């Protein structure tokens, strides 16, 4: 019995490359990017750093004096303006929809403390006594251009009135 020449076994890679590019296009098309901020915020500095979570977080933004504009962003939705009187109901509704919701206050370093104090009173009134303050990380060894956004945890075990 004579053996003929064997053809080498070849695997066609074309379908695998097609699938890889289809997956790449799918992920590029469905990725949600962070919406731009309504106003630029200069954050106060901090020496501790905790990363802001990507989801399950509501960011309450306070602009600089004299306007002290208030904005509300429930990640991953875009930022919208909000009045102080609407904030209480919005916080209650958001907490009902997502009990694991984390609250972060992102205030301009020149914002009036009275506005931030009013926000904290609303948080206390709605029984949201754990929240974070968004700051810039201040490192003595790094340059000021490389300051990542960080959180400073605040745990207020406030007495209810």
PDB file of N, CA and C in Angstrom, residues 14-91:
ATOM      1  N   UNK A  14     -10.522  33.259   9.205  1.00  0.00           N
ATOM      2  CA  UNK A  14     -11.365  34.374   8.774  1.00  0.00           C
ATOM      3  C   UNK A  14     -12.604  34.550   9.652  1.00  0.00           C
ATOM      4  N   UNK A  15     -13.366  33.504   9.978  1.00  0.00           N
ATOM      5  CA  UNK A  15     -14.547  33.709  10.835  1.00  0.00           C
ATOM      6  C   UNK A  15     -14.194  34.241  12.226  1.00  0.00           C
ATOM      7  N   UNK A  16     -13.073  33.787  12.783  1.00  0.00           N
ATOM      8  CA  UNK A  16     -12.682  34.265  14.106  1.00  0.00           C
ATOM      9  C   UNK A  16     -12.323  35.758  14.067  1.00  0.00           C
ATOM     10  N   UNK A  17     -11.636  36.183  13.027  1.00  0.00           N
ATOM     11  CA  UNK A  17     -11.294  37.603  12.878  1.00  0.00           C
ATOM     12  C   UNK A  17     -12.568  38.421  12.689  1.00  0.00           C
ATOM     13  N   UNK A  18     -13.519  37.905  11.917  1.00  0.00           N
ATOM     14  CA  UNK A  18     -14.794  38.604  11.729  1.00  0.00           C
ATOM     15  C   UNK A  18     -15.517  38.792  13.061  1.00  0.00           C
ATOM     16  N   UNK A  19     -15.577  37.744  13.865  1.00  0.00           N
ATOM     17  CA  UNK A  19     -16.241  37.823  15.173  1.00  0.00           C
ATOM     18  C   UNK A  19     -15.523  38.816  16.075  1.00  0.00           C
ATOM     19  N   UNK A  20     -14.194  38.792  16.068  1.00  0.00           N
ATOM     20  CA  UNK A  20     -13.428  39.719  16.916  1.00  0.00           C
ATOM     21  C   UNK A  20     -13.738  41.166  16.546  1.00  0.00           C
ATOM     22  N   UNK A  21     -13.768  41.475  15.257  1.00  0.00           N
ATOM     23  CA  UNK A  21     -14.071  42.846  14.845  1.00  0.00           C
ATOM     24  C   UNK A  21     -15.527  43.213  15.116  1.00  0.00           C
ATOM     25  N   UNK A  22     -16.450  42.263  14.971  1.00  0.00           N
ATOM     26  CA  UNK A  22     -17.845  42.543  15.298  1.00  0.00           C
ATOM     27  C   UNK A  22     -18.003  42.855  16.786  1.00  0.00           C
ATOM     28  N   UNK A  23     -17.322  42.099  17.647  1.00  0.00           N
ATOM     29  CA  UNK A  23     -17.370  42.387  19.080  1.00  0.00           C
ATOM     30  C   UNK A  23     -16.759  43.748  19.390  1.00  0.00           C
ATOM     31  N   UNK A  24     -15.649  44.068  18.758  1.00  0.00           N
ATOM     32  CA  UNK A  24     -15.011  45.365  18.966  1.00  0.00           C
ATOM     33  C   UNK A  24     -15.950  46.499  18.570  1.00  0.00           C
ATOM     34  N   UNK A  25     -16.589  46.382  17.420  1.00  0.00           N
ATOM     35  CA  UNK A  25     -17.532  47.414  16.965  1.00  0.00           C
ATOM     36  C   UNK A  25     -18.728  47.497  17.904  1.00  0.00           C
ATOM     37  N   UNK A  26     -19.231  46.352  18.371  1.00  0.00           N
ATOM     38  CA  UNK A  26     -20.362  46.347  19.294  1.00  0.00           C
ATOM     39  C   UNK A  26     -20.021  47.092  20.579  1.00  0.00           C
ATOM     40  N   UNK A  27     -18.869  46.788  21.185  1.00  0.00           N
ATOM     41  CA  UNK A  27     -18.495  47.444  22.440  1.00  0.00           C
ATOM     42  C   UNK A  27     -18.218  48.933  22.241  1.00  0.00           C
ATOM     43  N   UNK A  28     -17.661  49.301  21.104  1.00  0.00           N
ATOM     44  CA  UNK A  28     -17.429  50.728  20.838  1.00  0.00           C
ATOM     45  C   UNK A  28     -18.756  51.469  20.666  1.00  0.00           C
ATOM     46  N   UNK A  29     -19.731  50.821  20.042  1.00  0.00           N
ATOM     47  CA  UNK A  29     -21.016  51.474  19.786  1.00  0.00           C
ATOM     48  C   UNK A  29     -21.883  51.562  21.037  1.00  0.00           C
ATOM     49  N   UNK A  30     -21.748  50.631  21.969  1.00  0.00           N
ATOM     50  CA  UNK A  30     -22.621  50.619  23.146  1.00  0.00           C
ATOM     51  C   UNK A  30     -22.000  51.249  24.383  1.00  0.00           C
ATOM     52  N   UNK A  31     -20.757  51.671  24.314  1.00  0.00           N
ATOM     53  CA  UNK A  31     -20.101  52.285  25.468  1.00  0.00           C
ATOM     54  C   UNK A  31     -20.719  53.642  25.763  1.00  0.00           C
ATOM     55  N   UNK A  32     -20.992  53.890  27.036  1.00  0.00           N
ATOM     56  CA  UNK A  32     -21.523  55.185  27.453  1.00  0.00           C
ATOM     57  C   UNK A  32     -20.394  55.989  28.059  1.00  0.00           C
ATOM     58  N   UNK A  33     -20.220  57.199  27.538  1.00  0.00           N
ATOM     59  CA  UNK A  33     -19.173  58.066  28.038  1.00  0.00           C
ATOM     60  C   UNK A  33     -19.746  59.027  29.065  1.00  0.00           C
ATOM     61  N   UNK A  34     -18.906  59.509  29.954  1.00  0.00           N
ATOM     62  CA  UNK A  34     -19.324  60.441  30.994  1.00  0.00           C
ATOM     63  C   UNK A  34     -19.737  61.760  30.339  1.00  0.00           C
ATOM     64  N   UNK A  35     -20.897  62.260  30.738  1.00  0.00           N
ATOM     65  CA  UNK A  35     -21.404  63.518  30.191  1.00  0.00           C
ATOM     66  C   UNK A  35     -20.554  64.683  30.697  1.00  0.00           C
ATOM     67  N   UNK A  36     -20.386  65.722  29.879  1.00  0.00           N
ATOM     68  CA  UNK A  36     -19.604  66.879  30.339  1.00  0.00           C
ATOM     69  C   UNK A  36     -20.326  67.616  31.460  1.00  0.00           C
ATOM     70  N   UNK A  37     -19.551  68.264  32.325  1.00  0.00           N
ATOM     71  CA  UNK A  37     -20.127  69.003  33.444  1.00  0.00           C
ATOM     72  C   UNK A  37     -20.735  70.310  32.949  1.00  0.00           C
ATOM     73  N   UNK A  38     -21.775  70.764  33.635  1.00  0.00           N
ATOM     74  CA  UNK A  38     -22.457  71.992  33.246  1.00  0.00           C
ATOM     75  C   UNK A  38     -21.605  73.221  33.503  1.00  0.00           C
ATOM     76  N   UNK A  39     -20.882  73.235  34.614  1.00  0.00           N
ATOM     77  CA  UNK A  39     -20.003  74.355  34.942  1.00  0.00           C
ATOM     78  C   UNK A  39     -18.680  73.791  35.448  1.00  0.00           C
ATOM     79  N   UNK A  40     -17.572  74.492  35.190  1.00  0.00           N
ATOM     80  CA  UNK A  40     -16.294  73.994  35.719  1.00  0.00           C
ATOM     81  C   UNK A  40     -16.230  74.189  37.231  1.00  0.00           C
ATOM     82  N   UNK A  41     -15.792  73.168  37.932  1.00  0.00           N
ATOM     83  CA  UNK A  41     -15.737  73.196  39.395  1.00  0.00           C
ATOM     84  C   UNK A  41     -14.283  73.062  39.840  1.00  0.00           C
ATOM     85  N   UNK A  42     -13.795  74.033  40.626  1.00  0.00           N
ATOM     86  CA  UNK A  42     -12.485  73.936  41.265  1.00  0.00           C
ATOM     87  C   UNK A  42     -12.705  73.319  42.632  1.00  0.00           C
ATOM     88  N   UNK A  43     -12.163  72.131  42.833  1.00  0.00           N
ATOM     89  CA  UNK A  43     -12.409  71.389  44.065  1.00  0.00           C
ATOM     90  C   UNK A  43     -11.387  71.739  45.140  1.00  0.00           C
ATOM     91  N   UNK A  44     -11.794  71.673  46.410  1.00  0.00           N
ATOM     92  CA  UNK A  44     -10.823  71.845  47.496  1.00  0.00           C
ATOM     93  C   UNK A  44      -9.864  70.658  47.530  1.00  0.00           C
ATOM     94  N   UNK A  45      -8.719  70.838  48.194  1.00  0.00           N
ATOM     95  CA  UNK A  45      -7.710  69.785  48.254  1.00  0.00           C
ATOM     96  C   UNK A  45      -7.932  68.884  49.464  1.00  0.00           C
ATOM     97  N   UNK A  46      -7.430  67.647  49.331  1.00  0.00           N
ATOM     98  CA  UNK A  46      -7.522  66.662  50.399  1.00  0.00           C
ATOM     99  C   UNK A  46      -6.269  65.800  50.375  1.00  0.00           C
ATOM    100  N   UNK A  47      -5.937  65.181  51.496  1.00  0.00           N
ATOM    101  CA  UNK A  47      -4.770  64.309  51.566  1.00  0.00           C
ATOM    102  C   UNK A  47      -5.138  62.834  51.513  1.00  0.00           C
ATOM    103  N   UNK A  48      -6.417  62.502  51.469  1.00  0.00           N
ATOM    104  CA  UNK A  48      -6.832  61.104  51.367  1.00  0.00           C
ATOM    105  C   UNK A  48      -7.502  60.892  50.020  1.00  0.00           C
ATOM    106  N   UNK A  49      -7.445  59.662  49.524  1.00  0.00           N
ATOM    107  CA  UNK A  49      -7.996  59.384  48.200  1.00  0.00           C
ATOM    108  C   UNK A  49      -8.811  58.103  48.210  1.00  0.00           C
ATOM    109  N   UNK A  50     -10.077  58.225  47.810  1.00  0.00           N
ATOM    110  CA  UNK A  50     -10.968  57.090  47.588  1.00  0.00           C
ATOM    111  C   UNK A  50     -11.621  57.361  46.243  1.00  0.00           C
ATOM    112  N   UNK A  51     -11.558  56.410  45.333  1.00  0.00           N
ATOM    113  CA  UNK A  51     -12.104  56.616  43.996  1.00  0.00           C
ATOM    114  C   UNK A  51     -13.628  56.714  44.027  1.00  0.00           C
ATOM    115  N   UNK A  52     -14.163  57.585  43.188  1.00  0.00           N
ATOM    116  CA  UNK A  52     -15.599  57.743  43.030  1.00  0.00           C
ATOM    117  C   UNK A  52     -16.138  56.550  42.247  1.00  0.00           C
ATOM    118  N   UNK A  53     -17.180  55.853  42.735  1.00  0.00           N
ATOM    119  CA  UNK A  53     -17.695  54.687  42.016  1.00  0.00           C
ATOM    120  C   UNK A  53     -18.324  55.087  40.682  1.00  0.00           C
ATOM    121  N   UNK A  54     -18.375  54.125  39.764  1.00  0.00           N
ATOM    122  CA  UNK A  54     -18.914  54.376  38.428  1.00  0.00           C
ATOM    123  C   UNK A  54     -20.444  54.376  38.416  1.00  0.00           C
ATOM    124  N   UNK A  55     -21.075  53.633  39.330  1.00  0.00           N
ATOM    125  CA  UNK A  55     -22.535  53.542  39.340  1.00  0.00           C
ATOM    126  C   UNK A  55     -23.027  53.597  40.777  1.00  0.00           C
ATOM    127  N   UNK A  56     -24.335  53.632  40.936  1.00  0.00           N
ATOM    128  CA  UNK A  56     -24.982  53.707  42.252  1.00  0.00           C
ATOM    129  C   UNK A  56     -24.512  54.923  43.038  1.00  0.00           C
ATOM    130  N   UNK A  57     -24.348  56.053  42.360  1.00  0.00           N
ATOM    131  CA  UNK A  57     -23.911  57.275  43.037  1.00  0.00           C
ATOM    132  C   UNK A  57     -24.681  58.464  42.465  1.00  0.00           C
ATOM    133  N   UNK A  58     -25.095  59.350  43.359  1.00  0.00           N
ATOM    134  CA  UNK A  58     -25.695  60.613  42.942  1.00  0.00           C
ATOM    135  C   UNK A  58     -24.709  61.710  43.354  1.00  0.00           C
ATOM    136  N   UNK A  59     -24.406  62.587  42.398  1.00  0.00           N
ATOM    137  CA  UNK A  59     -23.456  63.670  42.656  1.00  0.00           C
ATOM    138  C   UNK A  59     -24.229  64.978  42.707  1.00  0.00           C
ATOM    139  N   UNK A  60     -24.146  65.657  43.854  1.00  0.00           N
ATOM    140  CA  UNK A  60     -24.772  66.961  44.042  1.00  0.00           C
ATOM    141  C   UNK A  60     -23.675  68.008  43.876  1.00  0.00           C
ATOM    142  N   UNK A  61     -23.764  68.824  42.823  1.00  0.00           N
ATOM    143  CA  UNK A  61     -22.725  69.795  42.499  1.00  0.00           C
ATOM    144  C   UNK A  61     -23.185  71.187  42.890  1.00  0.00           C
ATOM    145  N   UNK A  62     -22.294  71.936  43.559  1.00  0.00           N
ATOM    146  CA  UNK A  62     -22.565  73.323  43.953  1.00  0.00           C
ATOM    147  C   UNK A  62     -21.552  74.204  43.240  1.00  0.00           C
ATOM    148  N   UNK A  63     -22.054  75.187  42.481  1.00  0.00           N
ATOM    149  CA  UNK A  63     -21.182  76.104  41.756  1.00  0.00           C
ATOM    150  C   UNK A  63     -20.622  77.198  42.652  1.00  0.00           C
ATOM    151  N   UNK A  64     -19.765  78.064  42.086  1.00  0.00           N
ATOM    152  CA  UNK A  64     -19.130  79.129  42.880  1.00  0.00           C
ATOM    153  C   UNK A  64     -20.085  80.280  43.161  1.00  0.00           C
ATOM    154  N   UNK A  65     -19.654  81.186  44.076  1.00  0.00           N
ATOM    155  CA  UNK A  65     -20.410  82.405  44.365  1.00  0.00           C
ATOM    156  C   UNK A  65     -20.466  83.238  43.097  1.00  0.00           C
ATOM    157  N   UNK A  66     -21.349  84.109  42.873  1.00  0.00           N
ATOM    158  CA  UNK A  66     -22.519  84.430  43.672  1.00  0.00           C
ATOM    159  C   UNK A  66     -23.726  83.566  43.331  1.00  0.00           C
ATOM    160  N   UNK A  67     -23.673  82.826  42.202  1.00  0.00           N
ATOM    161  CA  UNK A  67     -24.848  82.053  41.788  1.00  0.00           C
ATOM    162  C   UNK A  67     -25.079  80.832  42.665  1.00  0.00           C
ATOM    163  N   UNK A  68     -23.998  80.127  43.033  1.00  0.00           N
ATOM    164  CA  UNK A  68     -24.107  78.868  43.773  1.00  0.00           C
ATOM    165  C   UNK A  68     -25.106  77.927  43.109  1.00  0.00           C
ATOM    166  N   UNK A  69     -24.968  77.776  41.776  1.00  0.00           N
ATOM    167  CA  UNK A  69     -25.878  76.925  41.014  1.00  0.00           C
ATOM    168  C   UNK A  69     -25.799  75.487  41.520  1.00  0.00           C
ATOM    169  N   UNK A  70     -26.941  74.816  41.574  1.00  0.00           N
ATOM    170  CA  UNK A  70     -27.021  73.429  42.044  1.00  0.00           C
ATOM    171  C   UNK A  70     -27.305  72.506  40.865  1.00  0.00           C
ATOM    172  N   UNK A  71     -26.583  71.386  40.824  1.00  0.00           N
ATOM    173  CA  UNK A  71     -26.782  70.395  39.778  1.00  0.00           C
ATOM    174  C   UNK A  71     -26.876  69.020  40.412  1.00  0.00           C
ATOM    175  N   UNK A  72     -27.588  68.141  39.724  1.00  0.00           N
ATOM    176  CA  UNK A  72     -27.872  66.780  40.196  1.00  0.00           C
ATOM    177  C   UNK A  72     -27.466  65.827  39.085  1.00  0.00           C
ATOM    178  N   UNK A  73     -26.655  64.836  39.406  1.00  0.00           N
ATOM    179  CA  UNK A  73     -26.322  63.812  38.412  1.00  0.00           C
ATOM    180  C   UNK A  73     -26.409  62.455  39.075  1.00  0.00           C
ATOM    181  N   UNK A  74     -27.331  61.650  38.581  1.00  0.00           N
ATOM    182  CA  UNK A  74     -27.485  60.268  39.025  1.00  0.00           C
ATOM    183  C   UNK A  74     -26.789  59.420  37.969  1.00  0.00           C
ATOM    184  N   UNK A  75     -25.579  58.940  38.293  1.00  0.00           N
ATOM    185  CA  UNK A  75     -24.756  58.215  37.318  1.00  0.00           C
ATOM    186  C   UNK A  75     -25.544  57.073  36.714  1.00  0.00           C
ATOM    187  N   UNK A  76     -25.471  56.835  35.430  1.00  0.00           N
ATOM    188  CA  UNK A  76     -24.674  57.445  34.381  1.00  0.00           C
ATOM    189  C   UNK A  76     -25.416  58.527  33.600  1.00  0.00           C
ATOM    190  N   UNK A  77     -26.501  59.066  34.115  1.00  0.00           N
ATOM    191  CA  UNK A  77     -27.273  60.083  33.413  1.00  0.00           C
ATOM    192  C   UNK A  77     -26.534  61.418  33.415  1.00  0.00           C
ATOM    193  N   UNK A  78     -26.888  62.316  32.478  1.00  0.00           N
ATOM    194  CA  UNK A  78     -26.213  63.618  32.443  1.00  0.00           C
ATOM    195  C   UNK A  78     -26.645  64.512  33.606  1.00  0.00           C
ATOM    196  N   UNK A  79     -25.856  65.542  33.840  1.00  0.00           N
ATOM    197  CA  UNK A  79     -26.091  66.484  34.929  1.00  0.00           C
ATOM    198  C   UNK A  79     -27.251  67.423  34.574  1.00  0.00           C
ATOM    199  N   UNK A  80     -28.142  67.667  35.538  1.00  0.00           N
ATOM    200  CA  UNK A  80     -29.268  68.578  35.334  1.00  0.00           C
ATOM    201  C   UNK A  80     -29.324  69.565  36.493  1.00  0.00           C
ATOM    202  N   UNK A  81     -29.807  70.768  36.207  1.00  0.00           N
ATOM    203  CA  UNK A  81     -29.971  71.765  37.259  1.00  0.00           C
ATOM    204  C   UNK A  81     -31.108  71.379  38.191  1.00  0.00           C
ATOM    205  N   UNK A  82     -30.979  71.754  39.467  1.00  0.00           N
ATOM    206  CA  UNK A  82     -32.005  71.429  40.458  1.00  0.00           C
ATOM    207  C   UNK A  82     -32.080  72.574  41.461  1.00  0.00           C
ATOM    208  N   UNK A  83     -33.265  72.808  41.971  1.00  0.00           N
ATOM    209  CA  UNK A  83     -33.456  73.813  43.019  1.00  0.00           C
ATOM    210  C   UNK A  83     -33.358  73.124  44.376  1.00  0.00           C
ATOM    211  N   UNK A  84     -32.992  73.882  45.382  1.00  0.00           N
ATOM    212  CA  UNK A  84     -32.834  73.322  46.730  1.00  0.00           C
ATOM    213  C   UNK A  84     -34.149  72.711  47.228  1.00  0.00           C
ATOM    214  N   UNK A  85     -35.294  73.334  46.884  1.00  0.00           N
ATOM    215  CA  UNK A  85     -36.588  72.824  47.360  1.00  0.00           C
ATOM    216  C   UNK A  85     -36.950  71.490  46.707  1.00  0.00           C
ATOM    217  N   UNK A  86     -36.413  71.208  45.512  1.00  0.00           N
ATOM    218  CA  UNK A  86     -36.692  69.946  44.823  1.00  0.00           C
ATOM    219  C   UNK A  86     -35.789  68.813  45.298  1.00  0.00           C
ATOM    220  N   UNK A  87     -34.692  69.167  45.952  1.00  0.00           N
ATOM    221  CA  UNK A  87     -33.677  68.169  46.287  1.00  0.00           C
ATOM    222  C   UNK A  87     -34.187  67.101  47.250  1.00  0.00           C
ATOM    223  N   UNK A  88     -34.994  67.489  48.220  1.00  0.00           N
ATOM    224  CA  UNK A  88     -35.482  66.524  49.211  1.00  0.00           C
ATOM    225  C   UNK A  88     -36.275  65.411  48.544  1.00  0.00           C
ATOM    226  N   UNK A  89     -37.250  65.782  47.693  1.00  0.00           N
ATOM    227  CA  UNK A  89     -38.062  64.768  47.009  1.00  0.00           C
ATOM    228  C   UNK A  89     -37.215  63.928  46.063  1.00  0.00           C
ATOM    229  N   UNK A  90     -36.265  64.562  45.377  1.00  0.00           N
ATOM    230  CA  UNK A  90     -35.408  63.828  44.446  1.00  0.00           C
ATOM    231  C   UNK A  90     -34.555  62.799  45.186  1.00  0.00           C
ATOM    232  N   UNK A  91     -34.034  63.169  46.354  1.00  0.00           N
ATOM    233  CA  UNK A  91     -33.226  62.229  47.140  1.00  0.00           C
ATOM    234  C   UNK A  91     -34.061  61.056  47.641  1.00  0.00           C
TER     235      UNK A  91
END
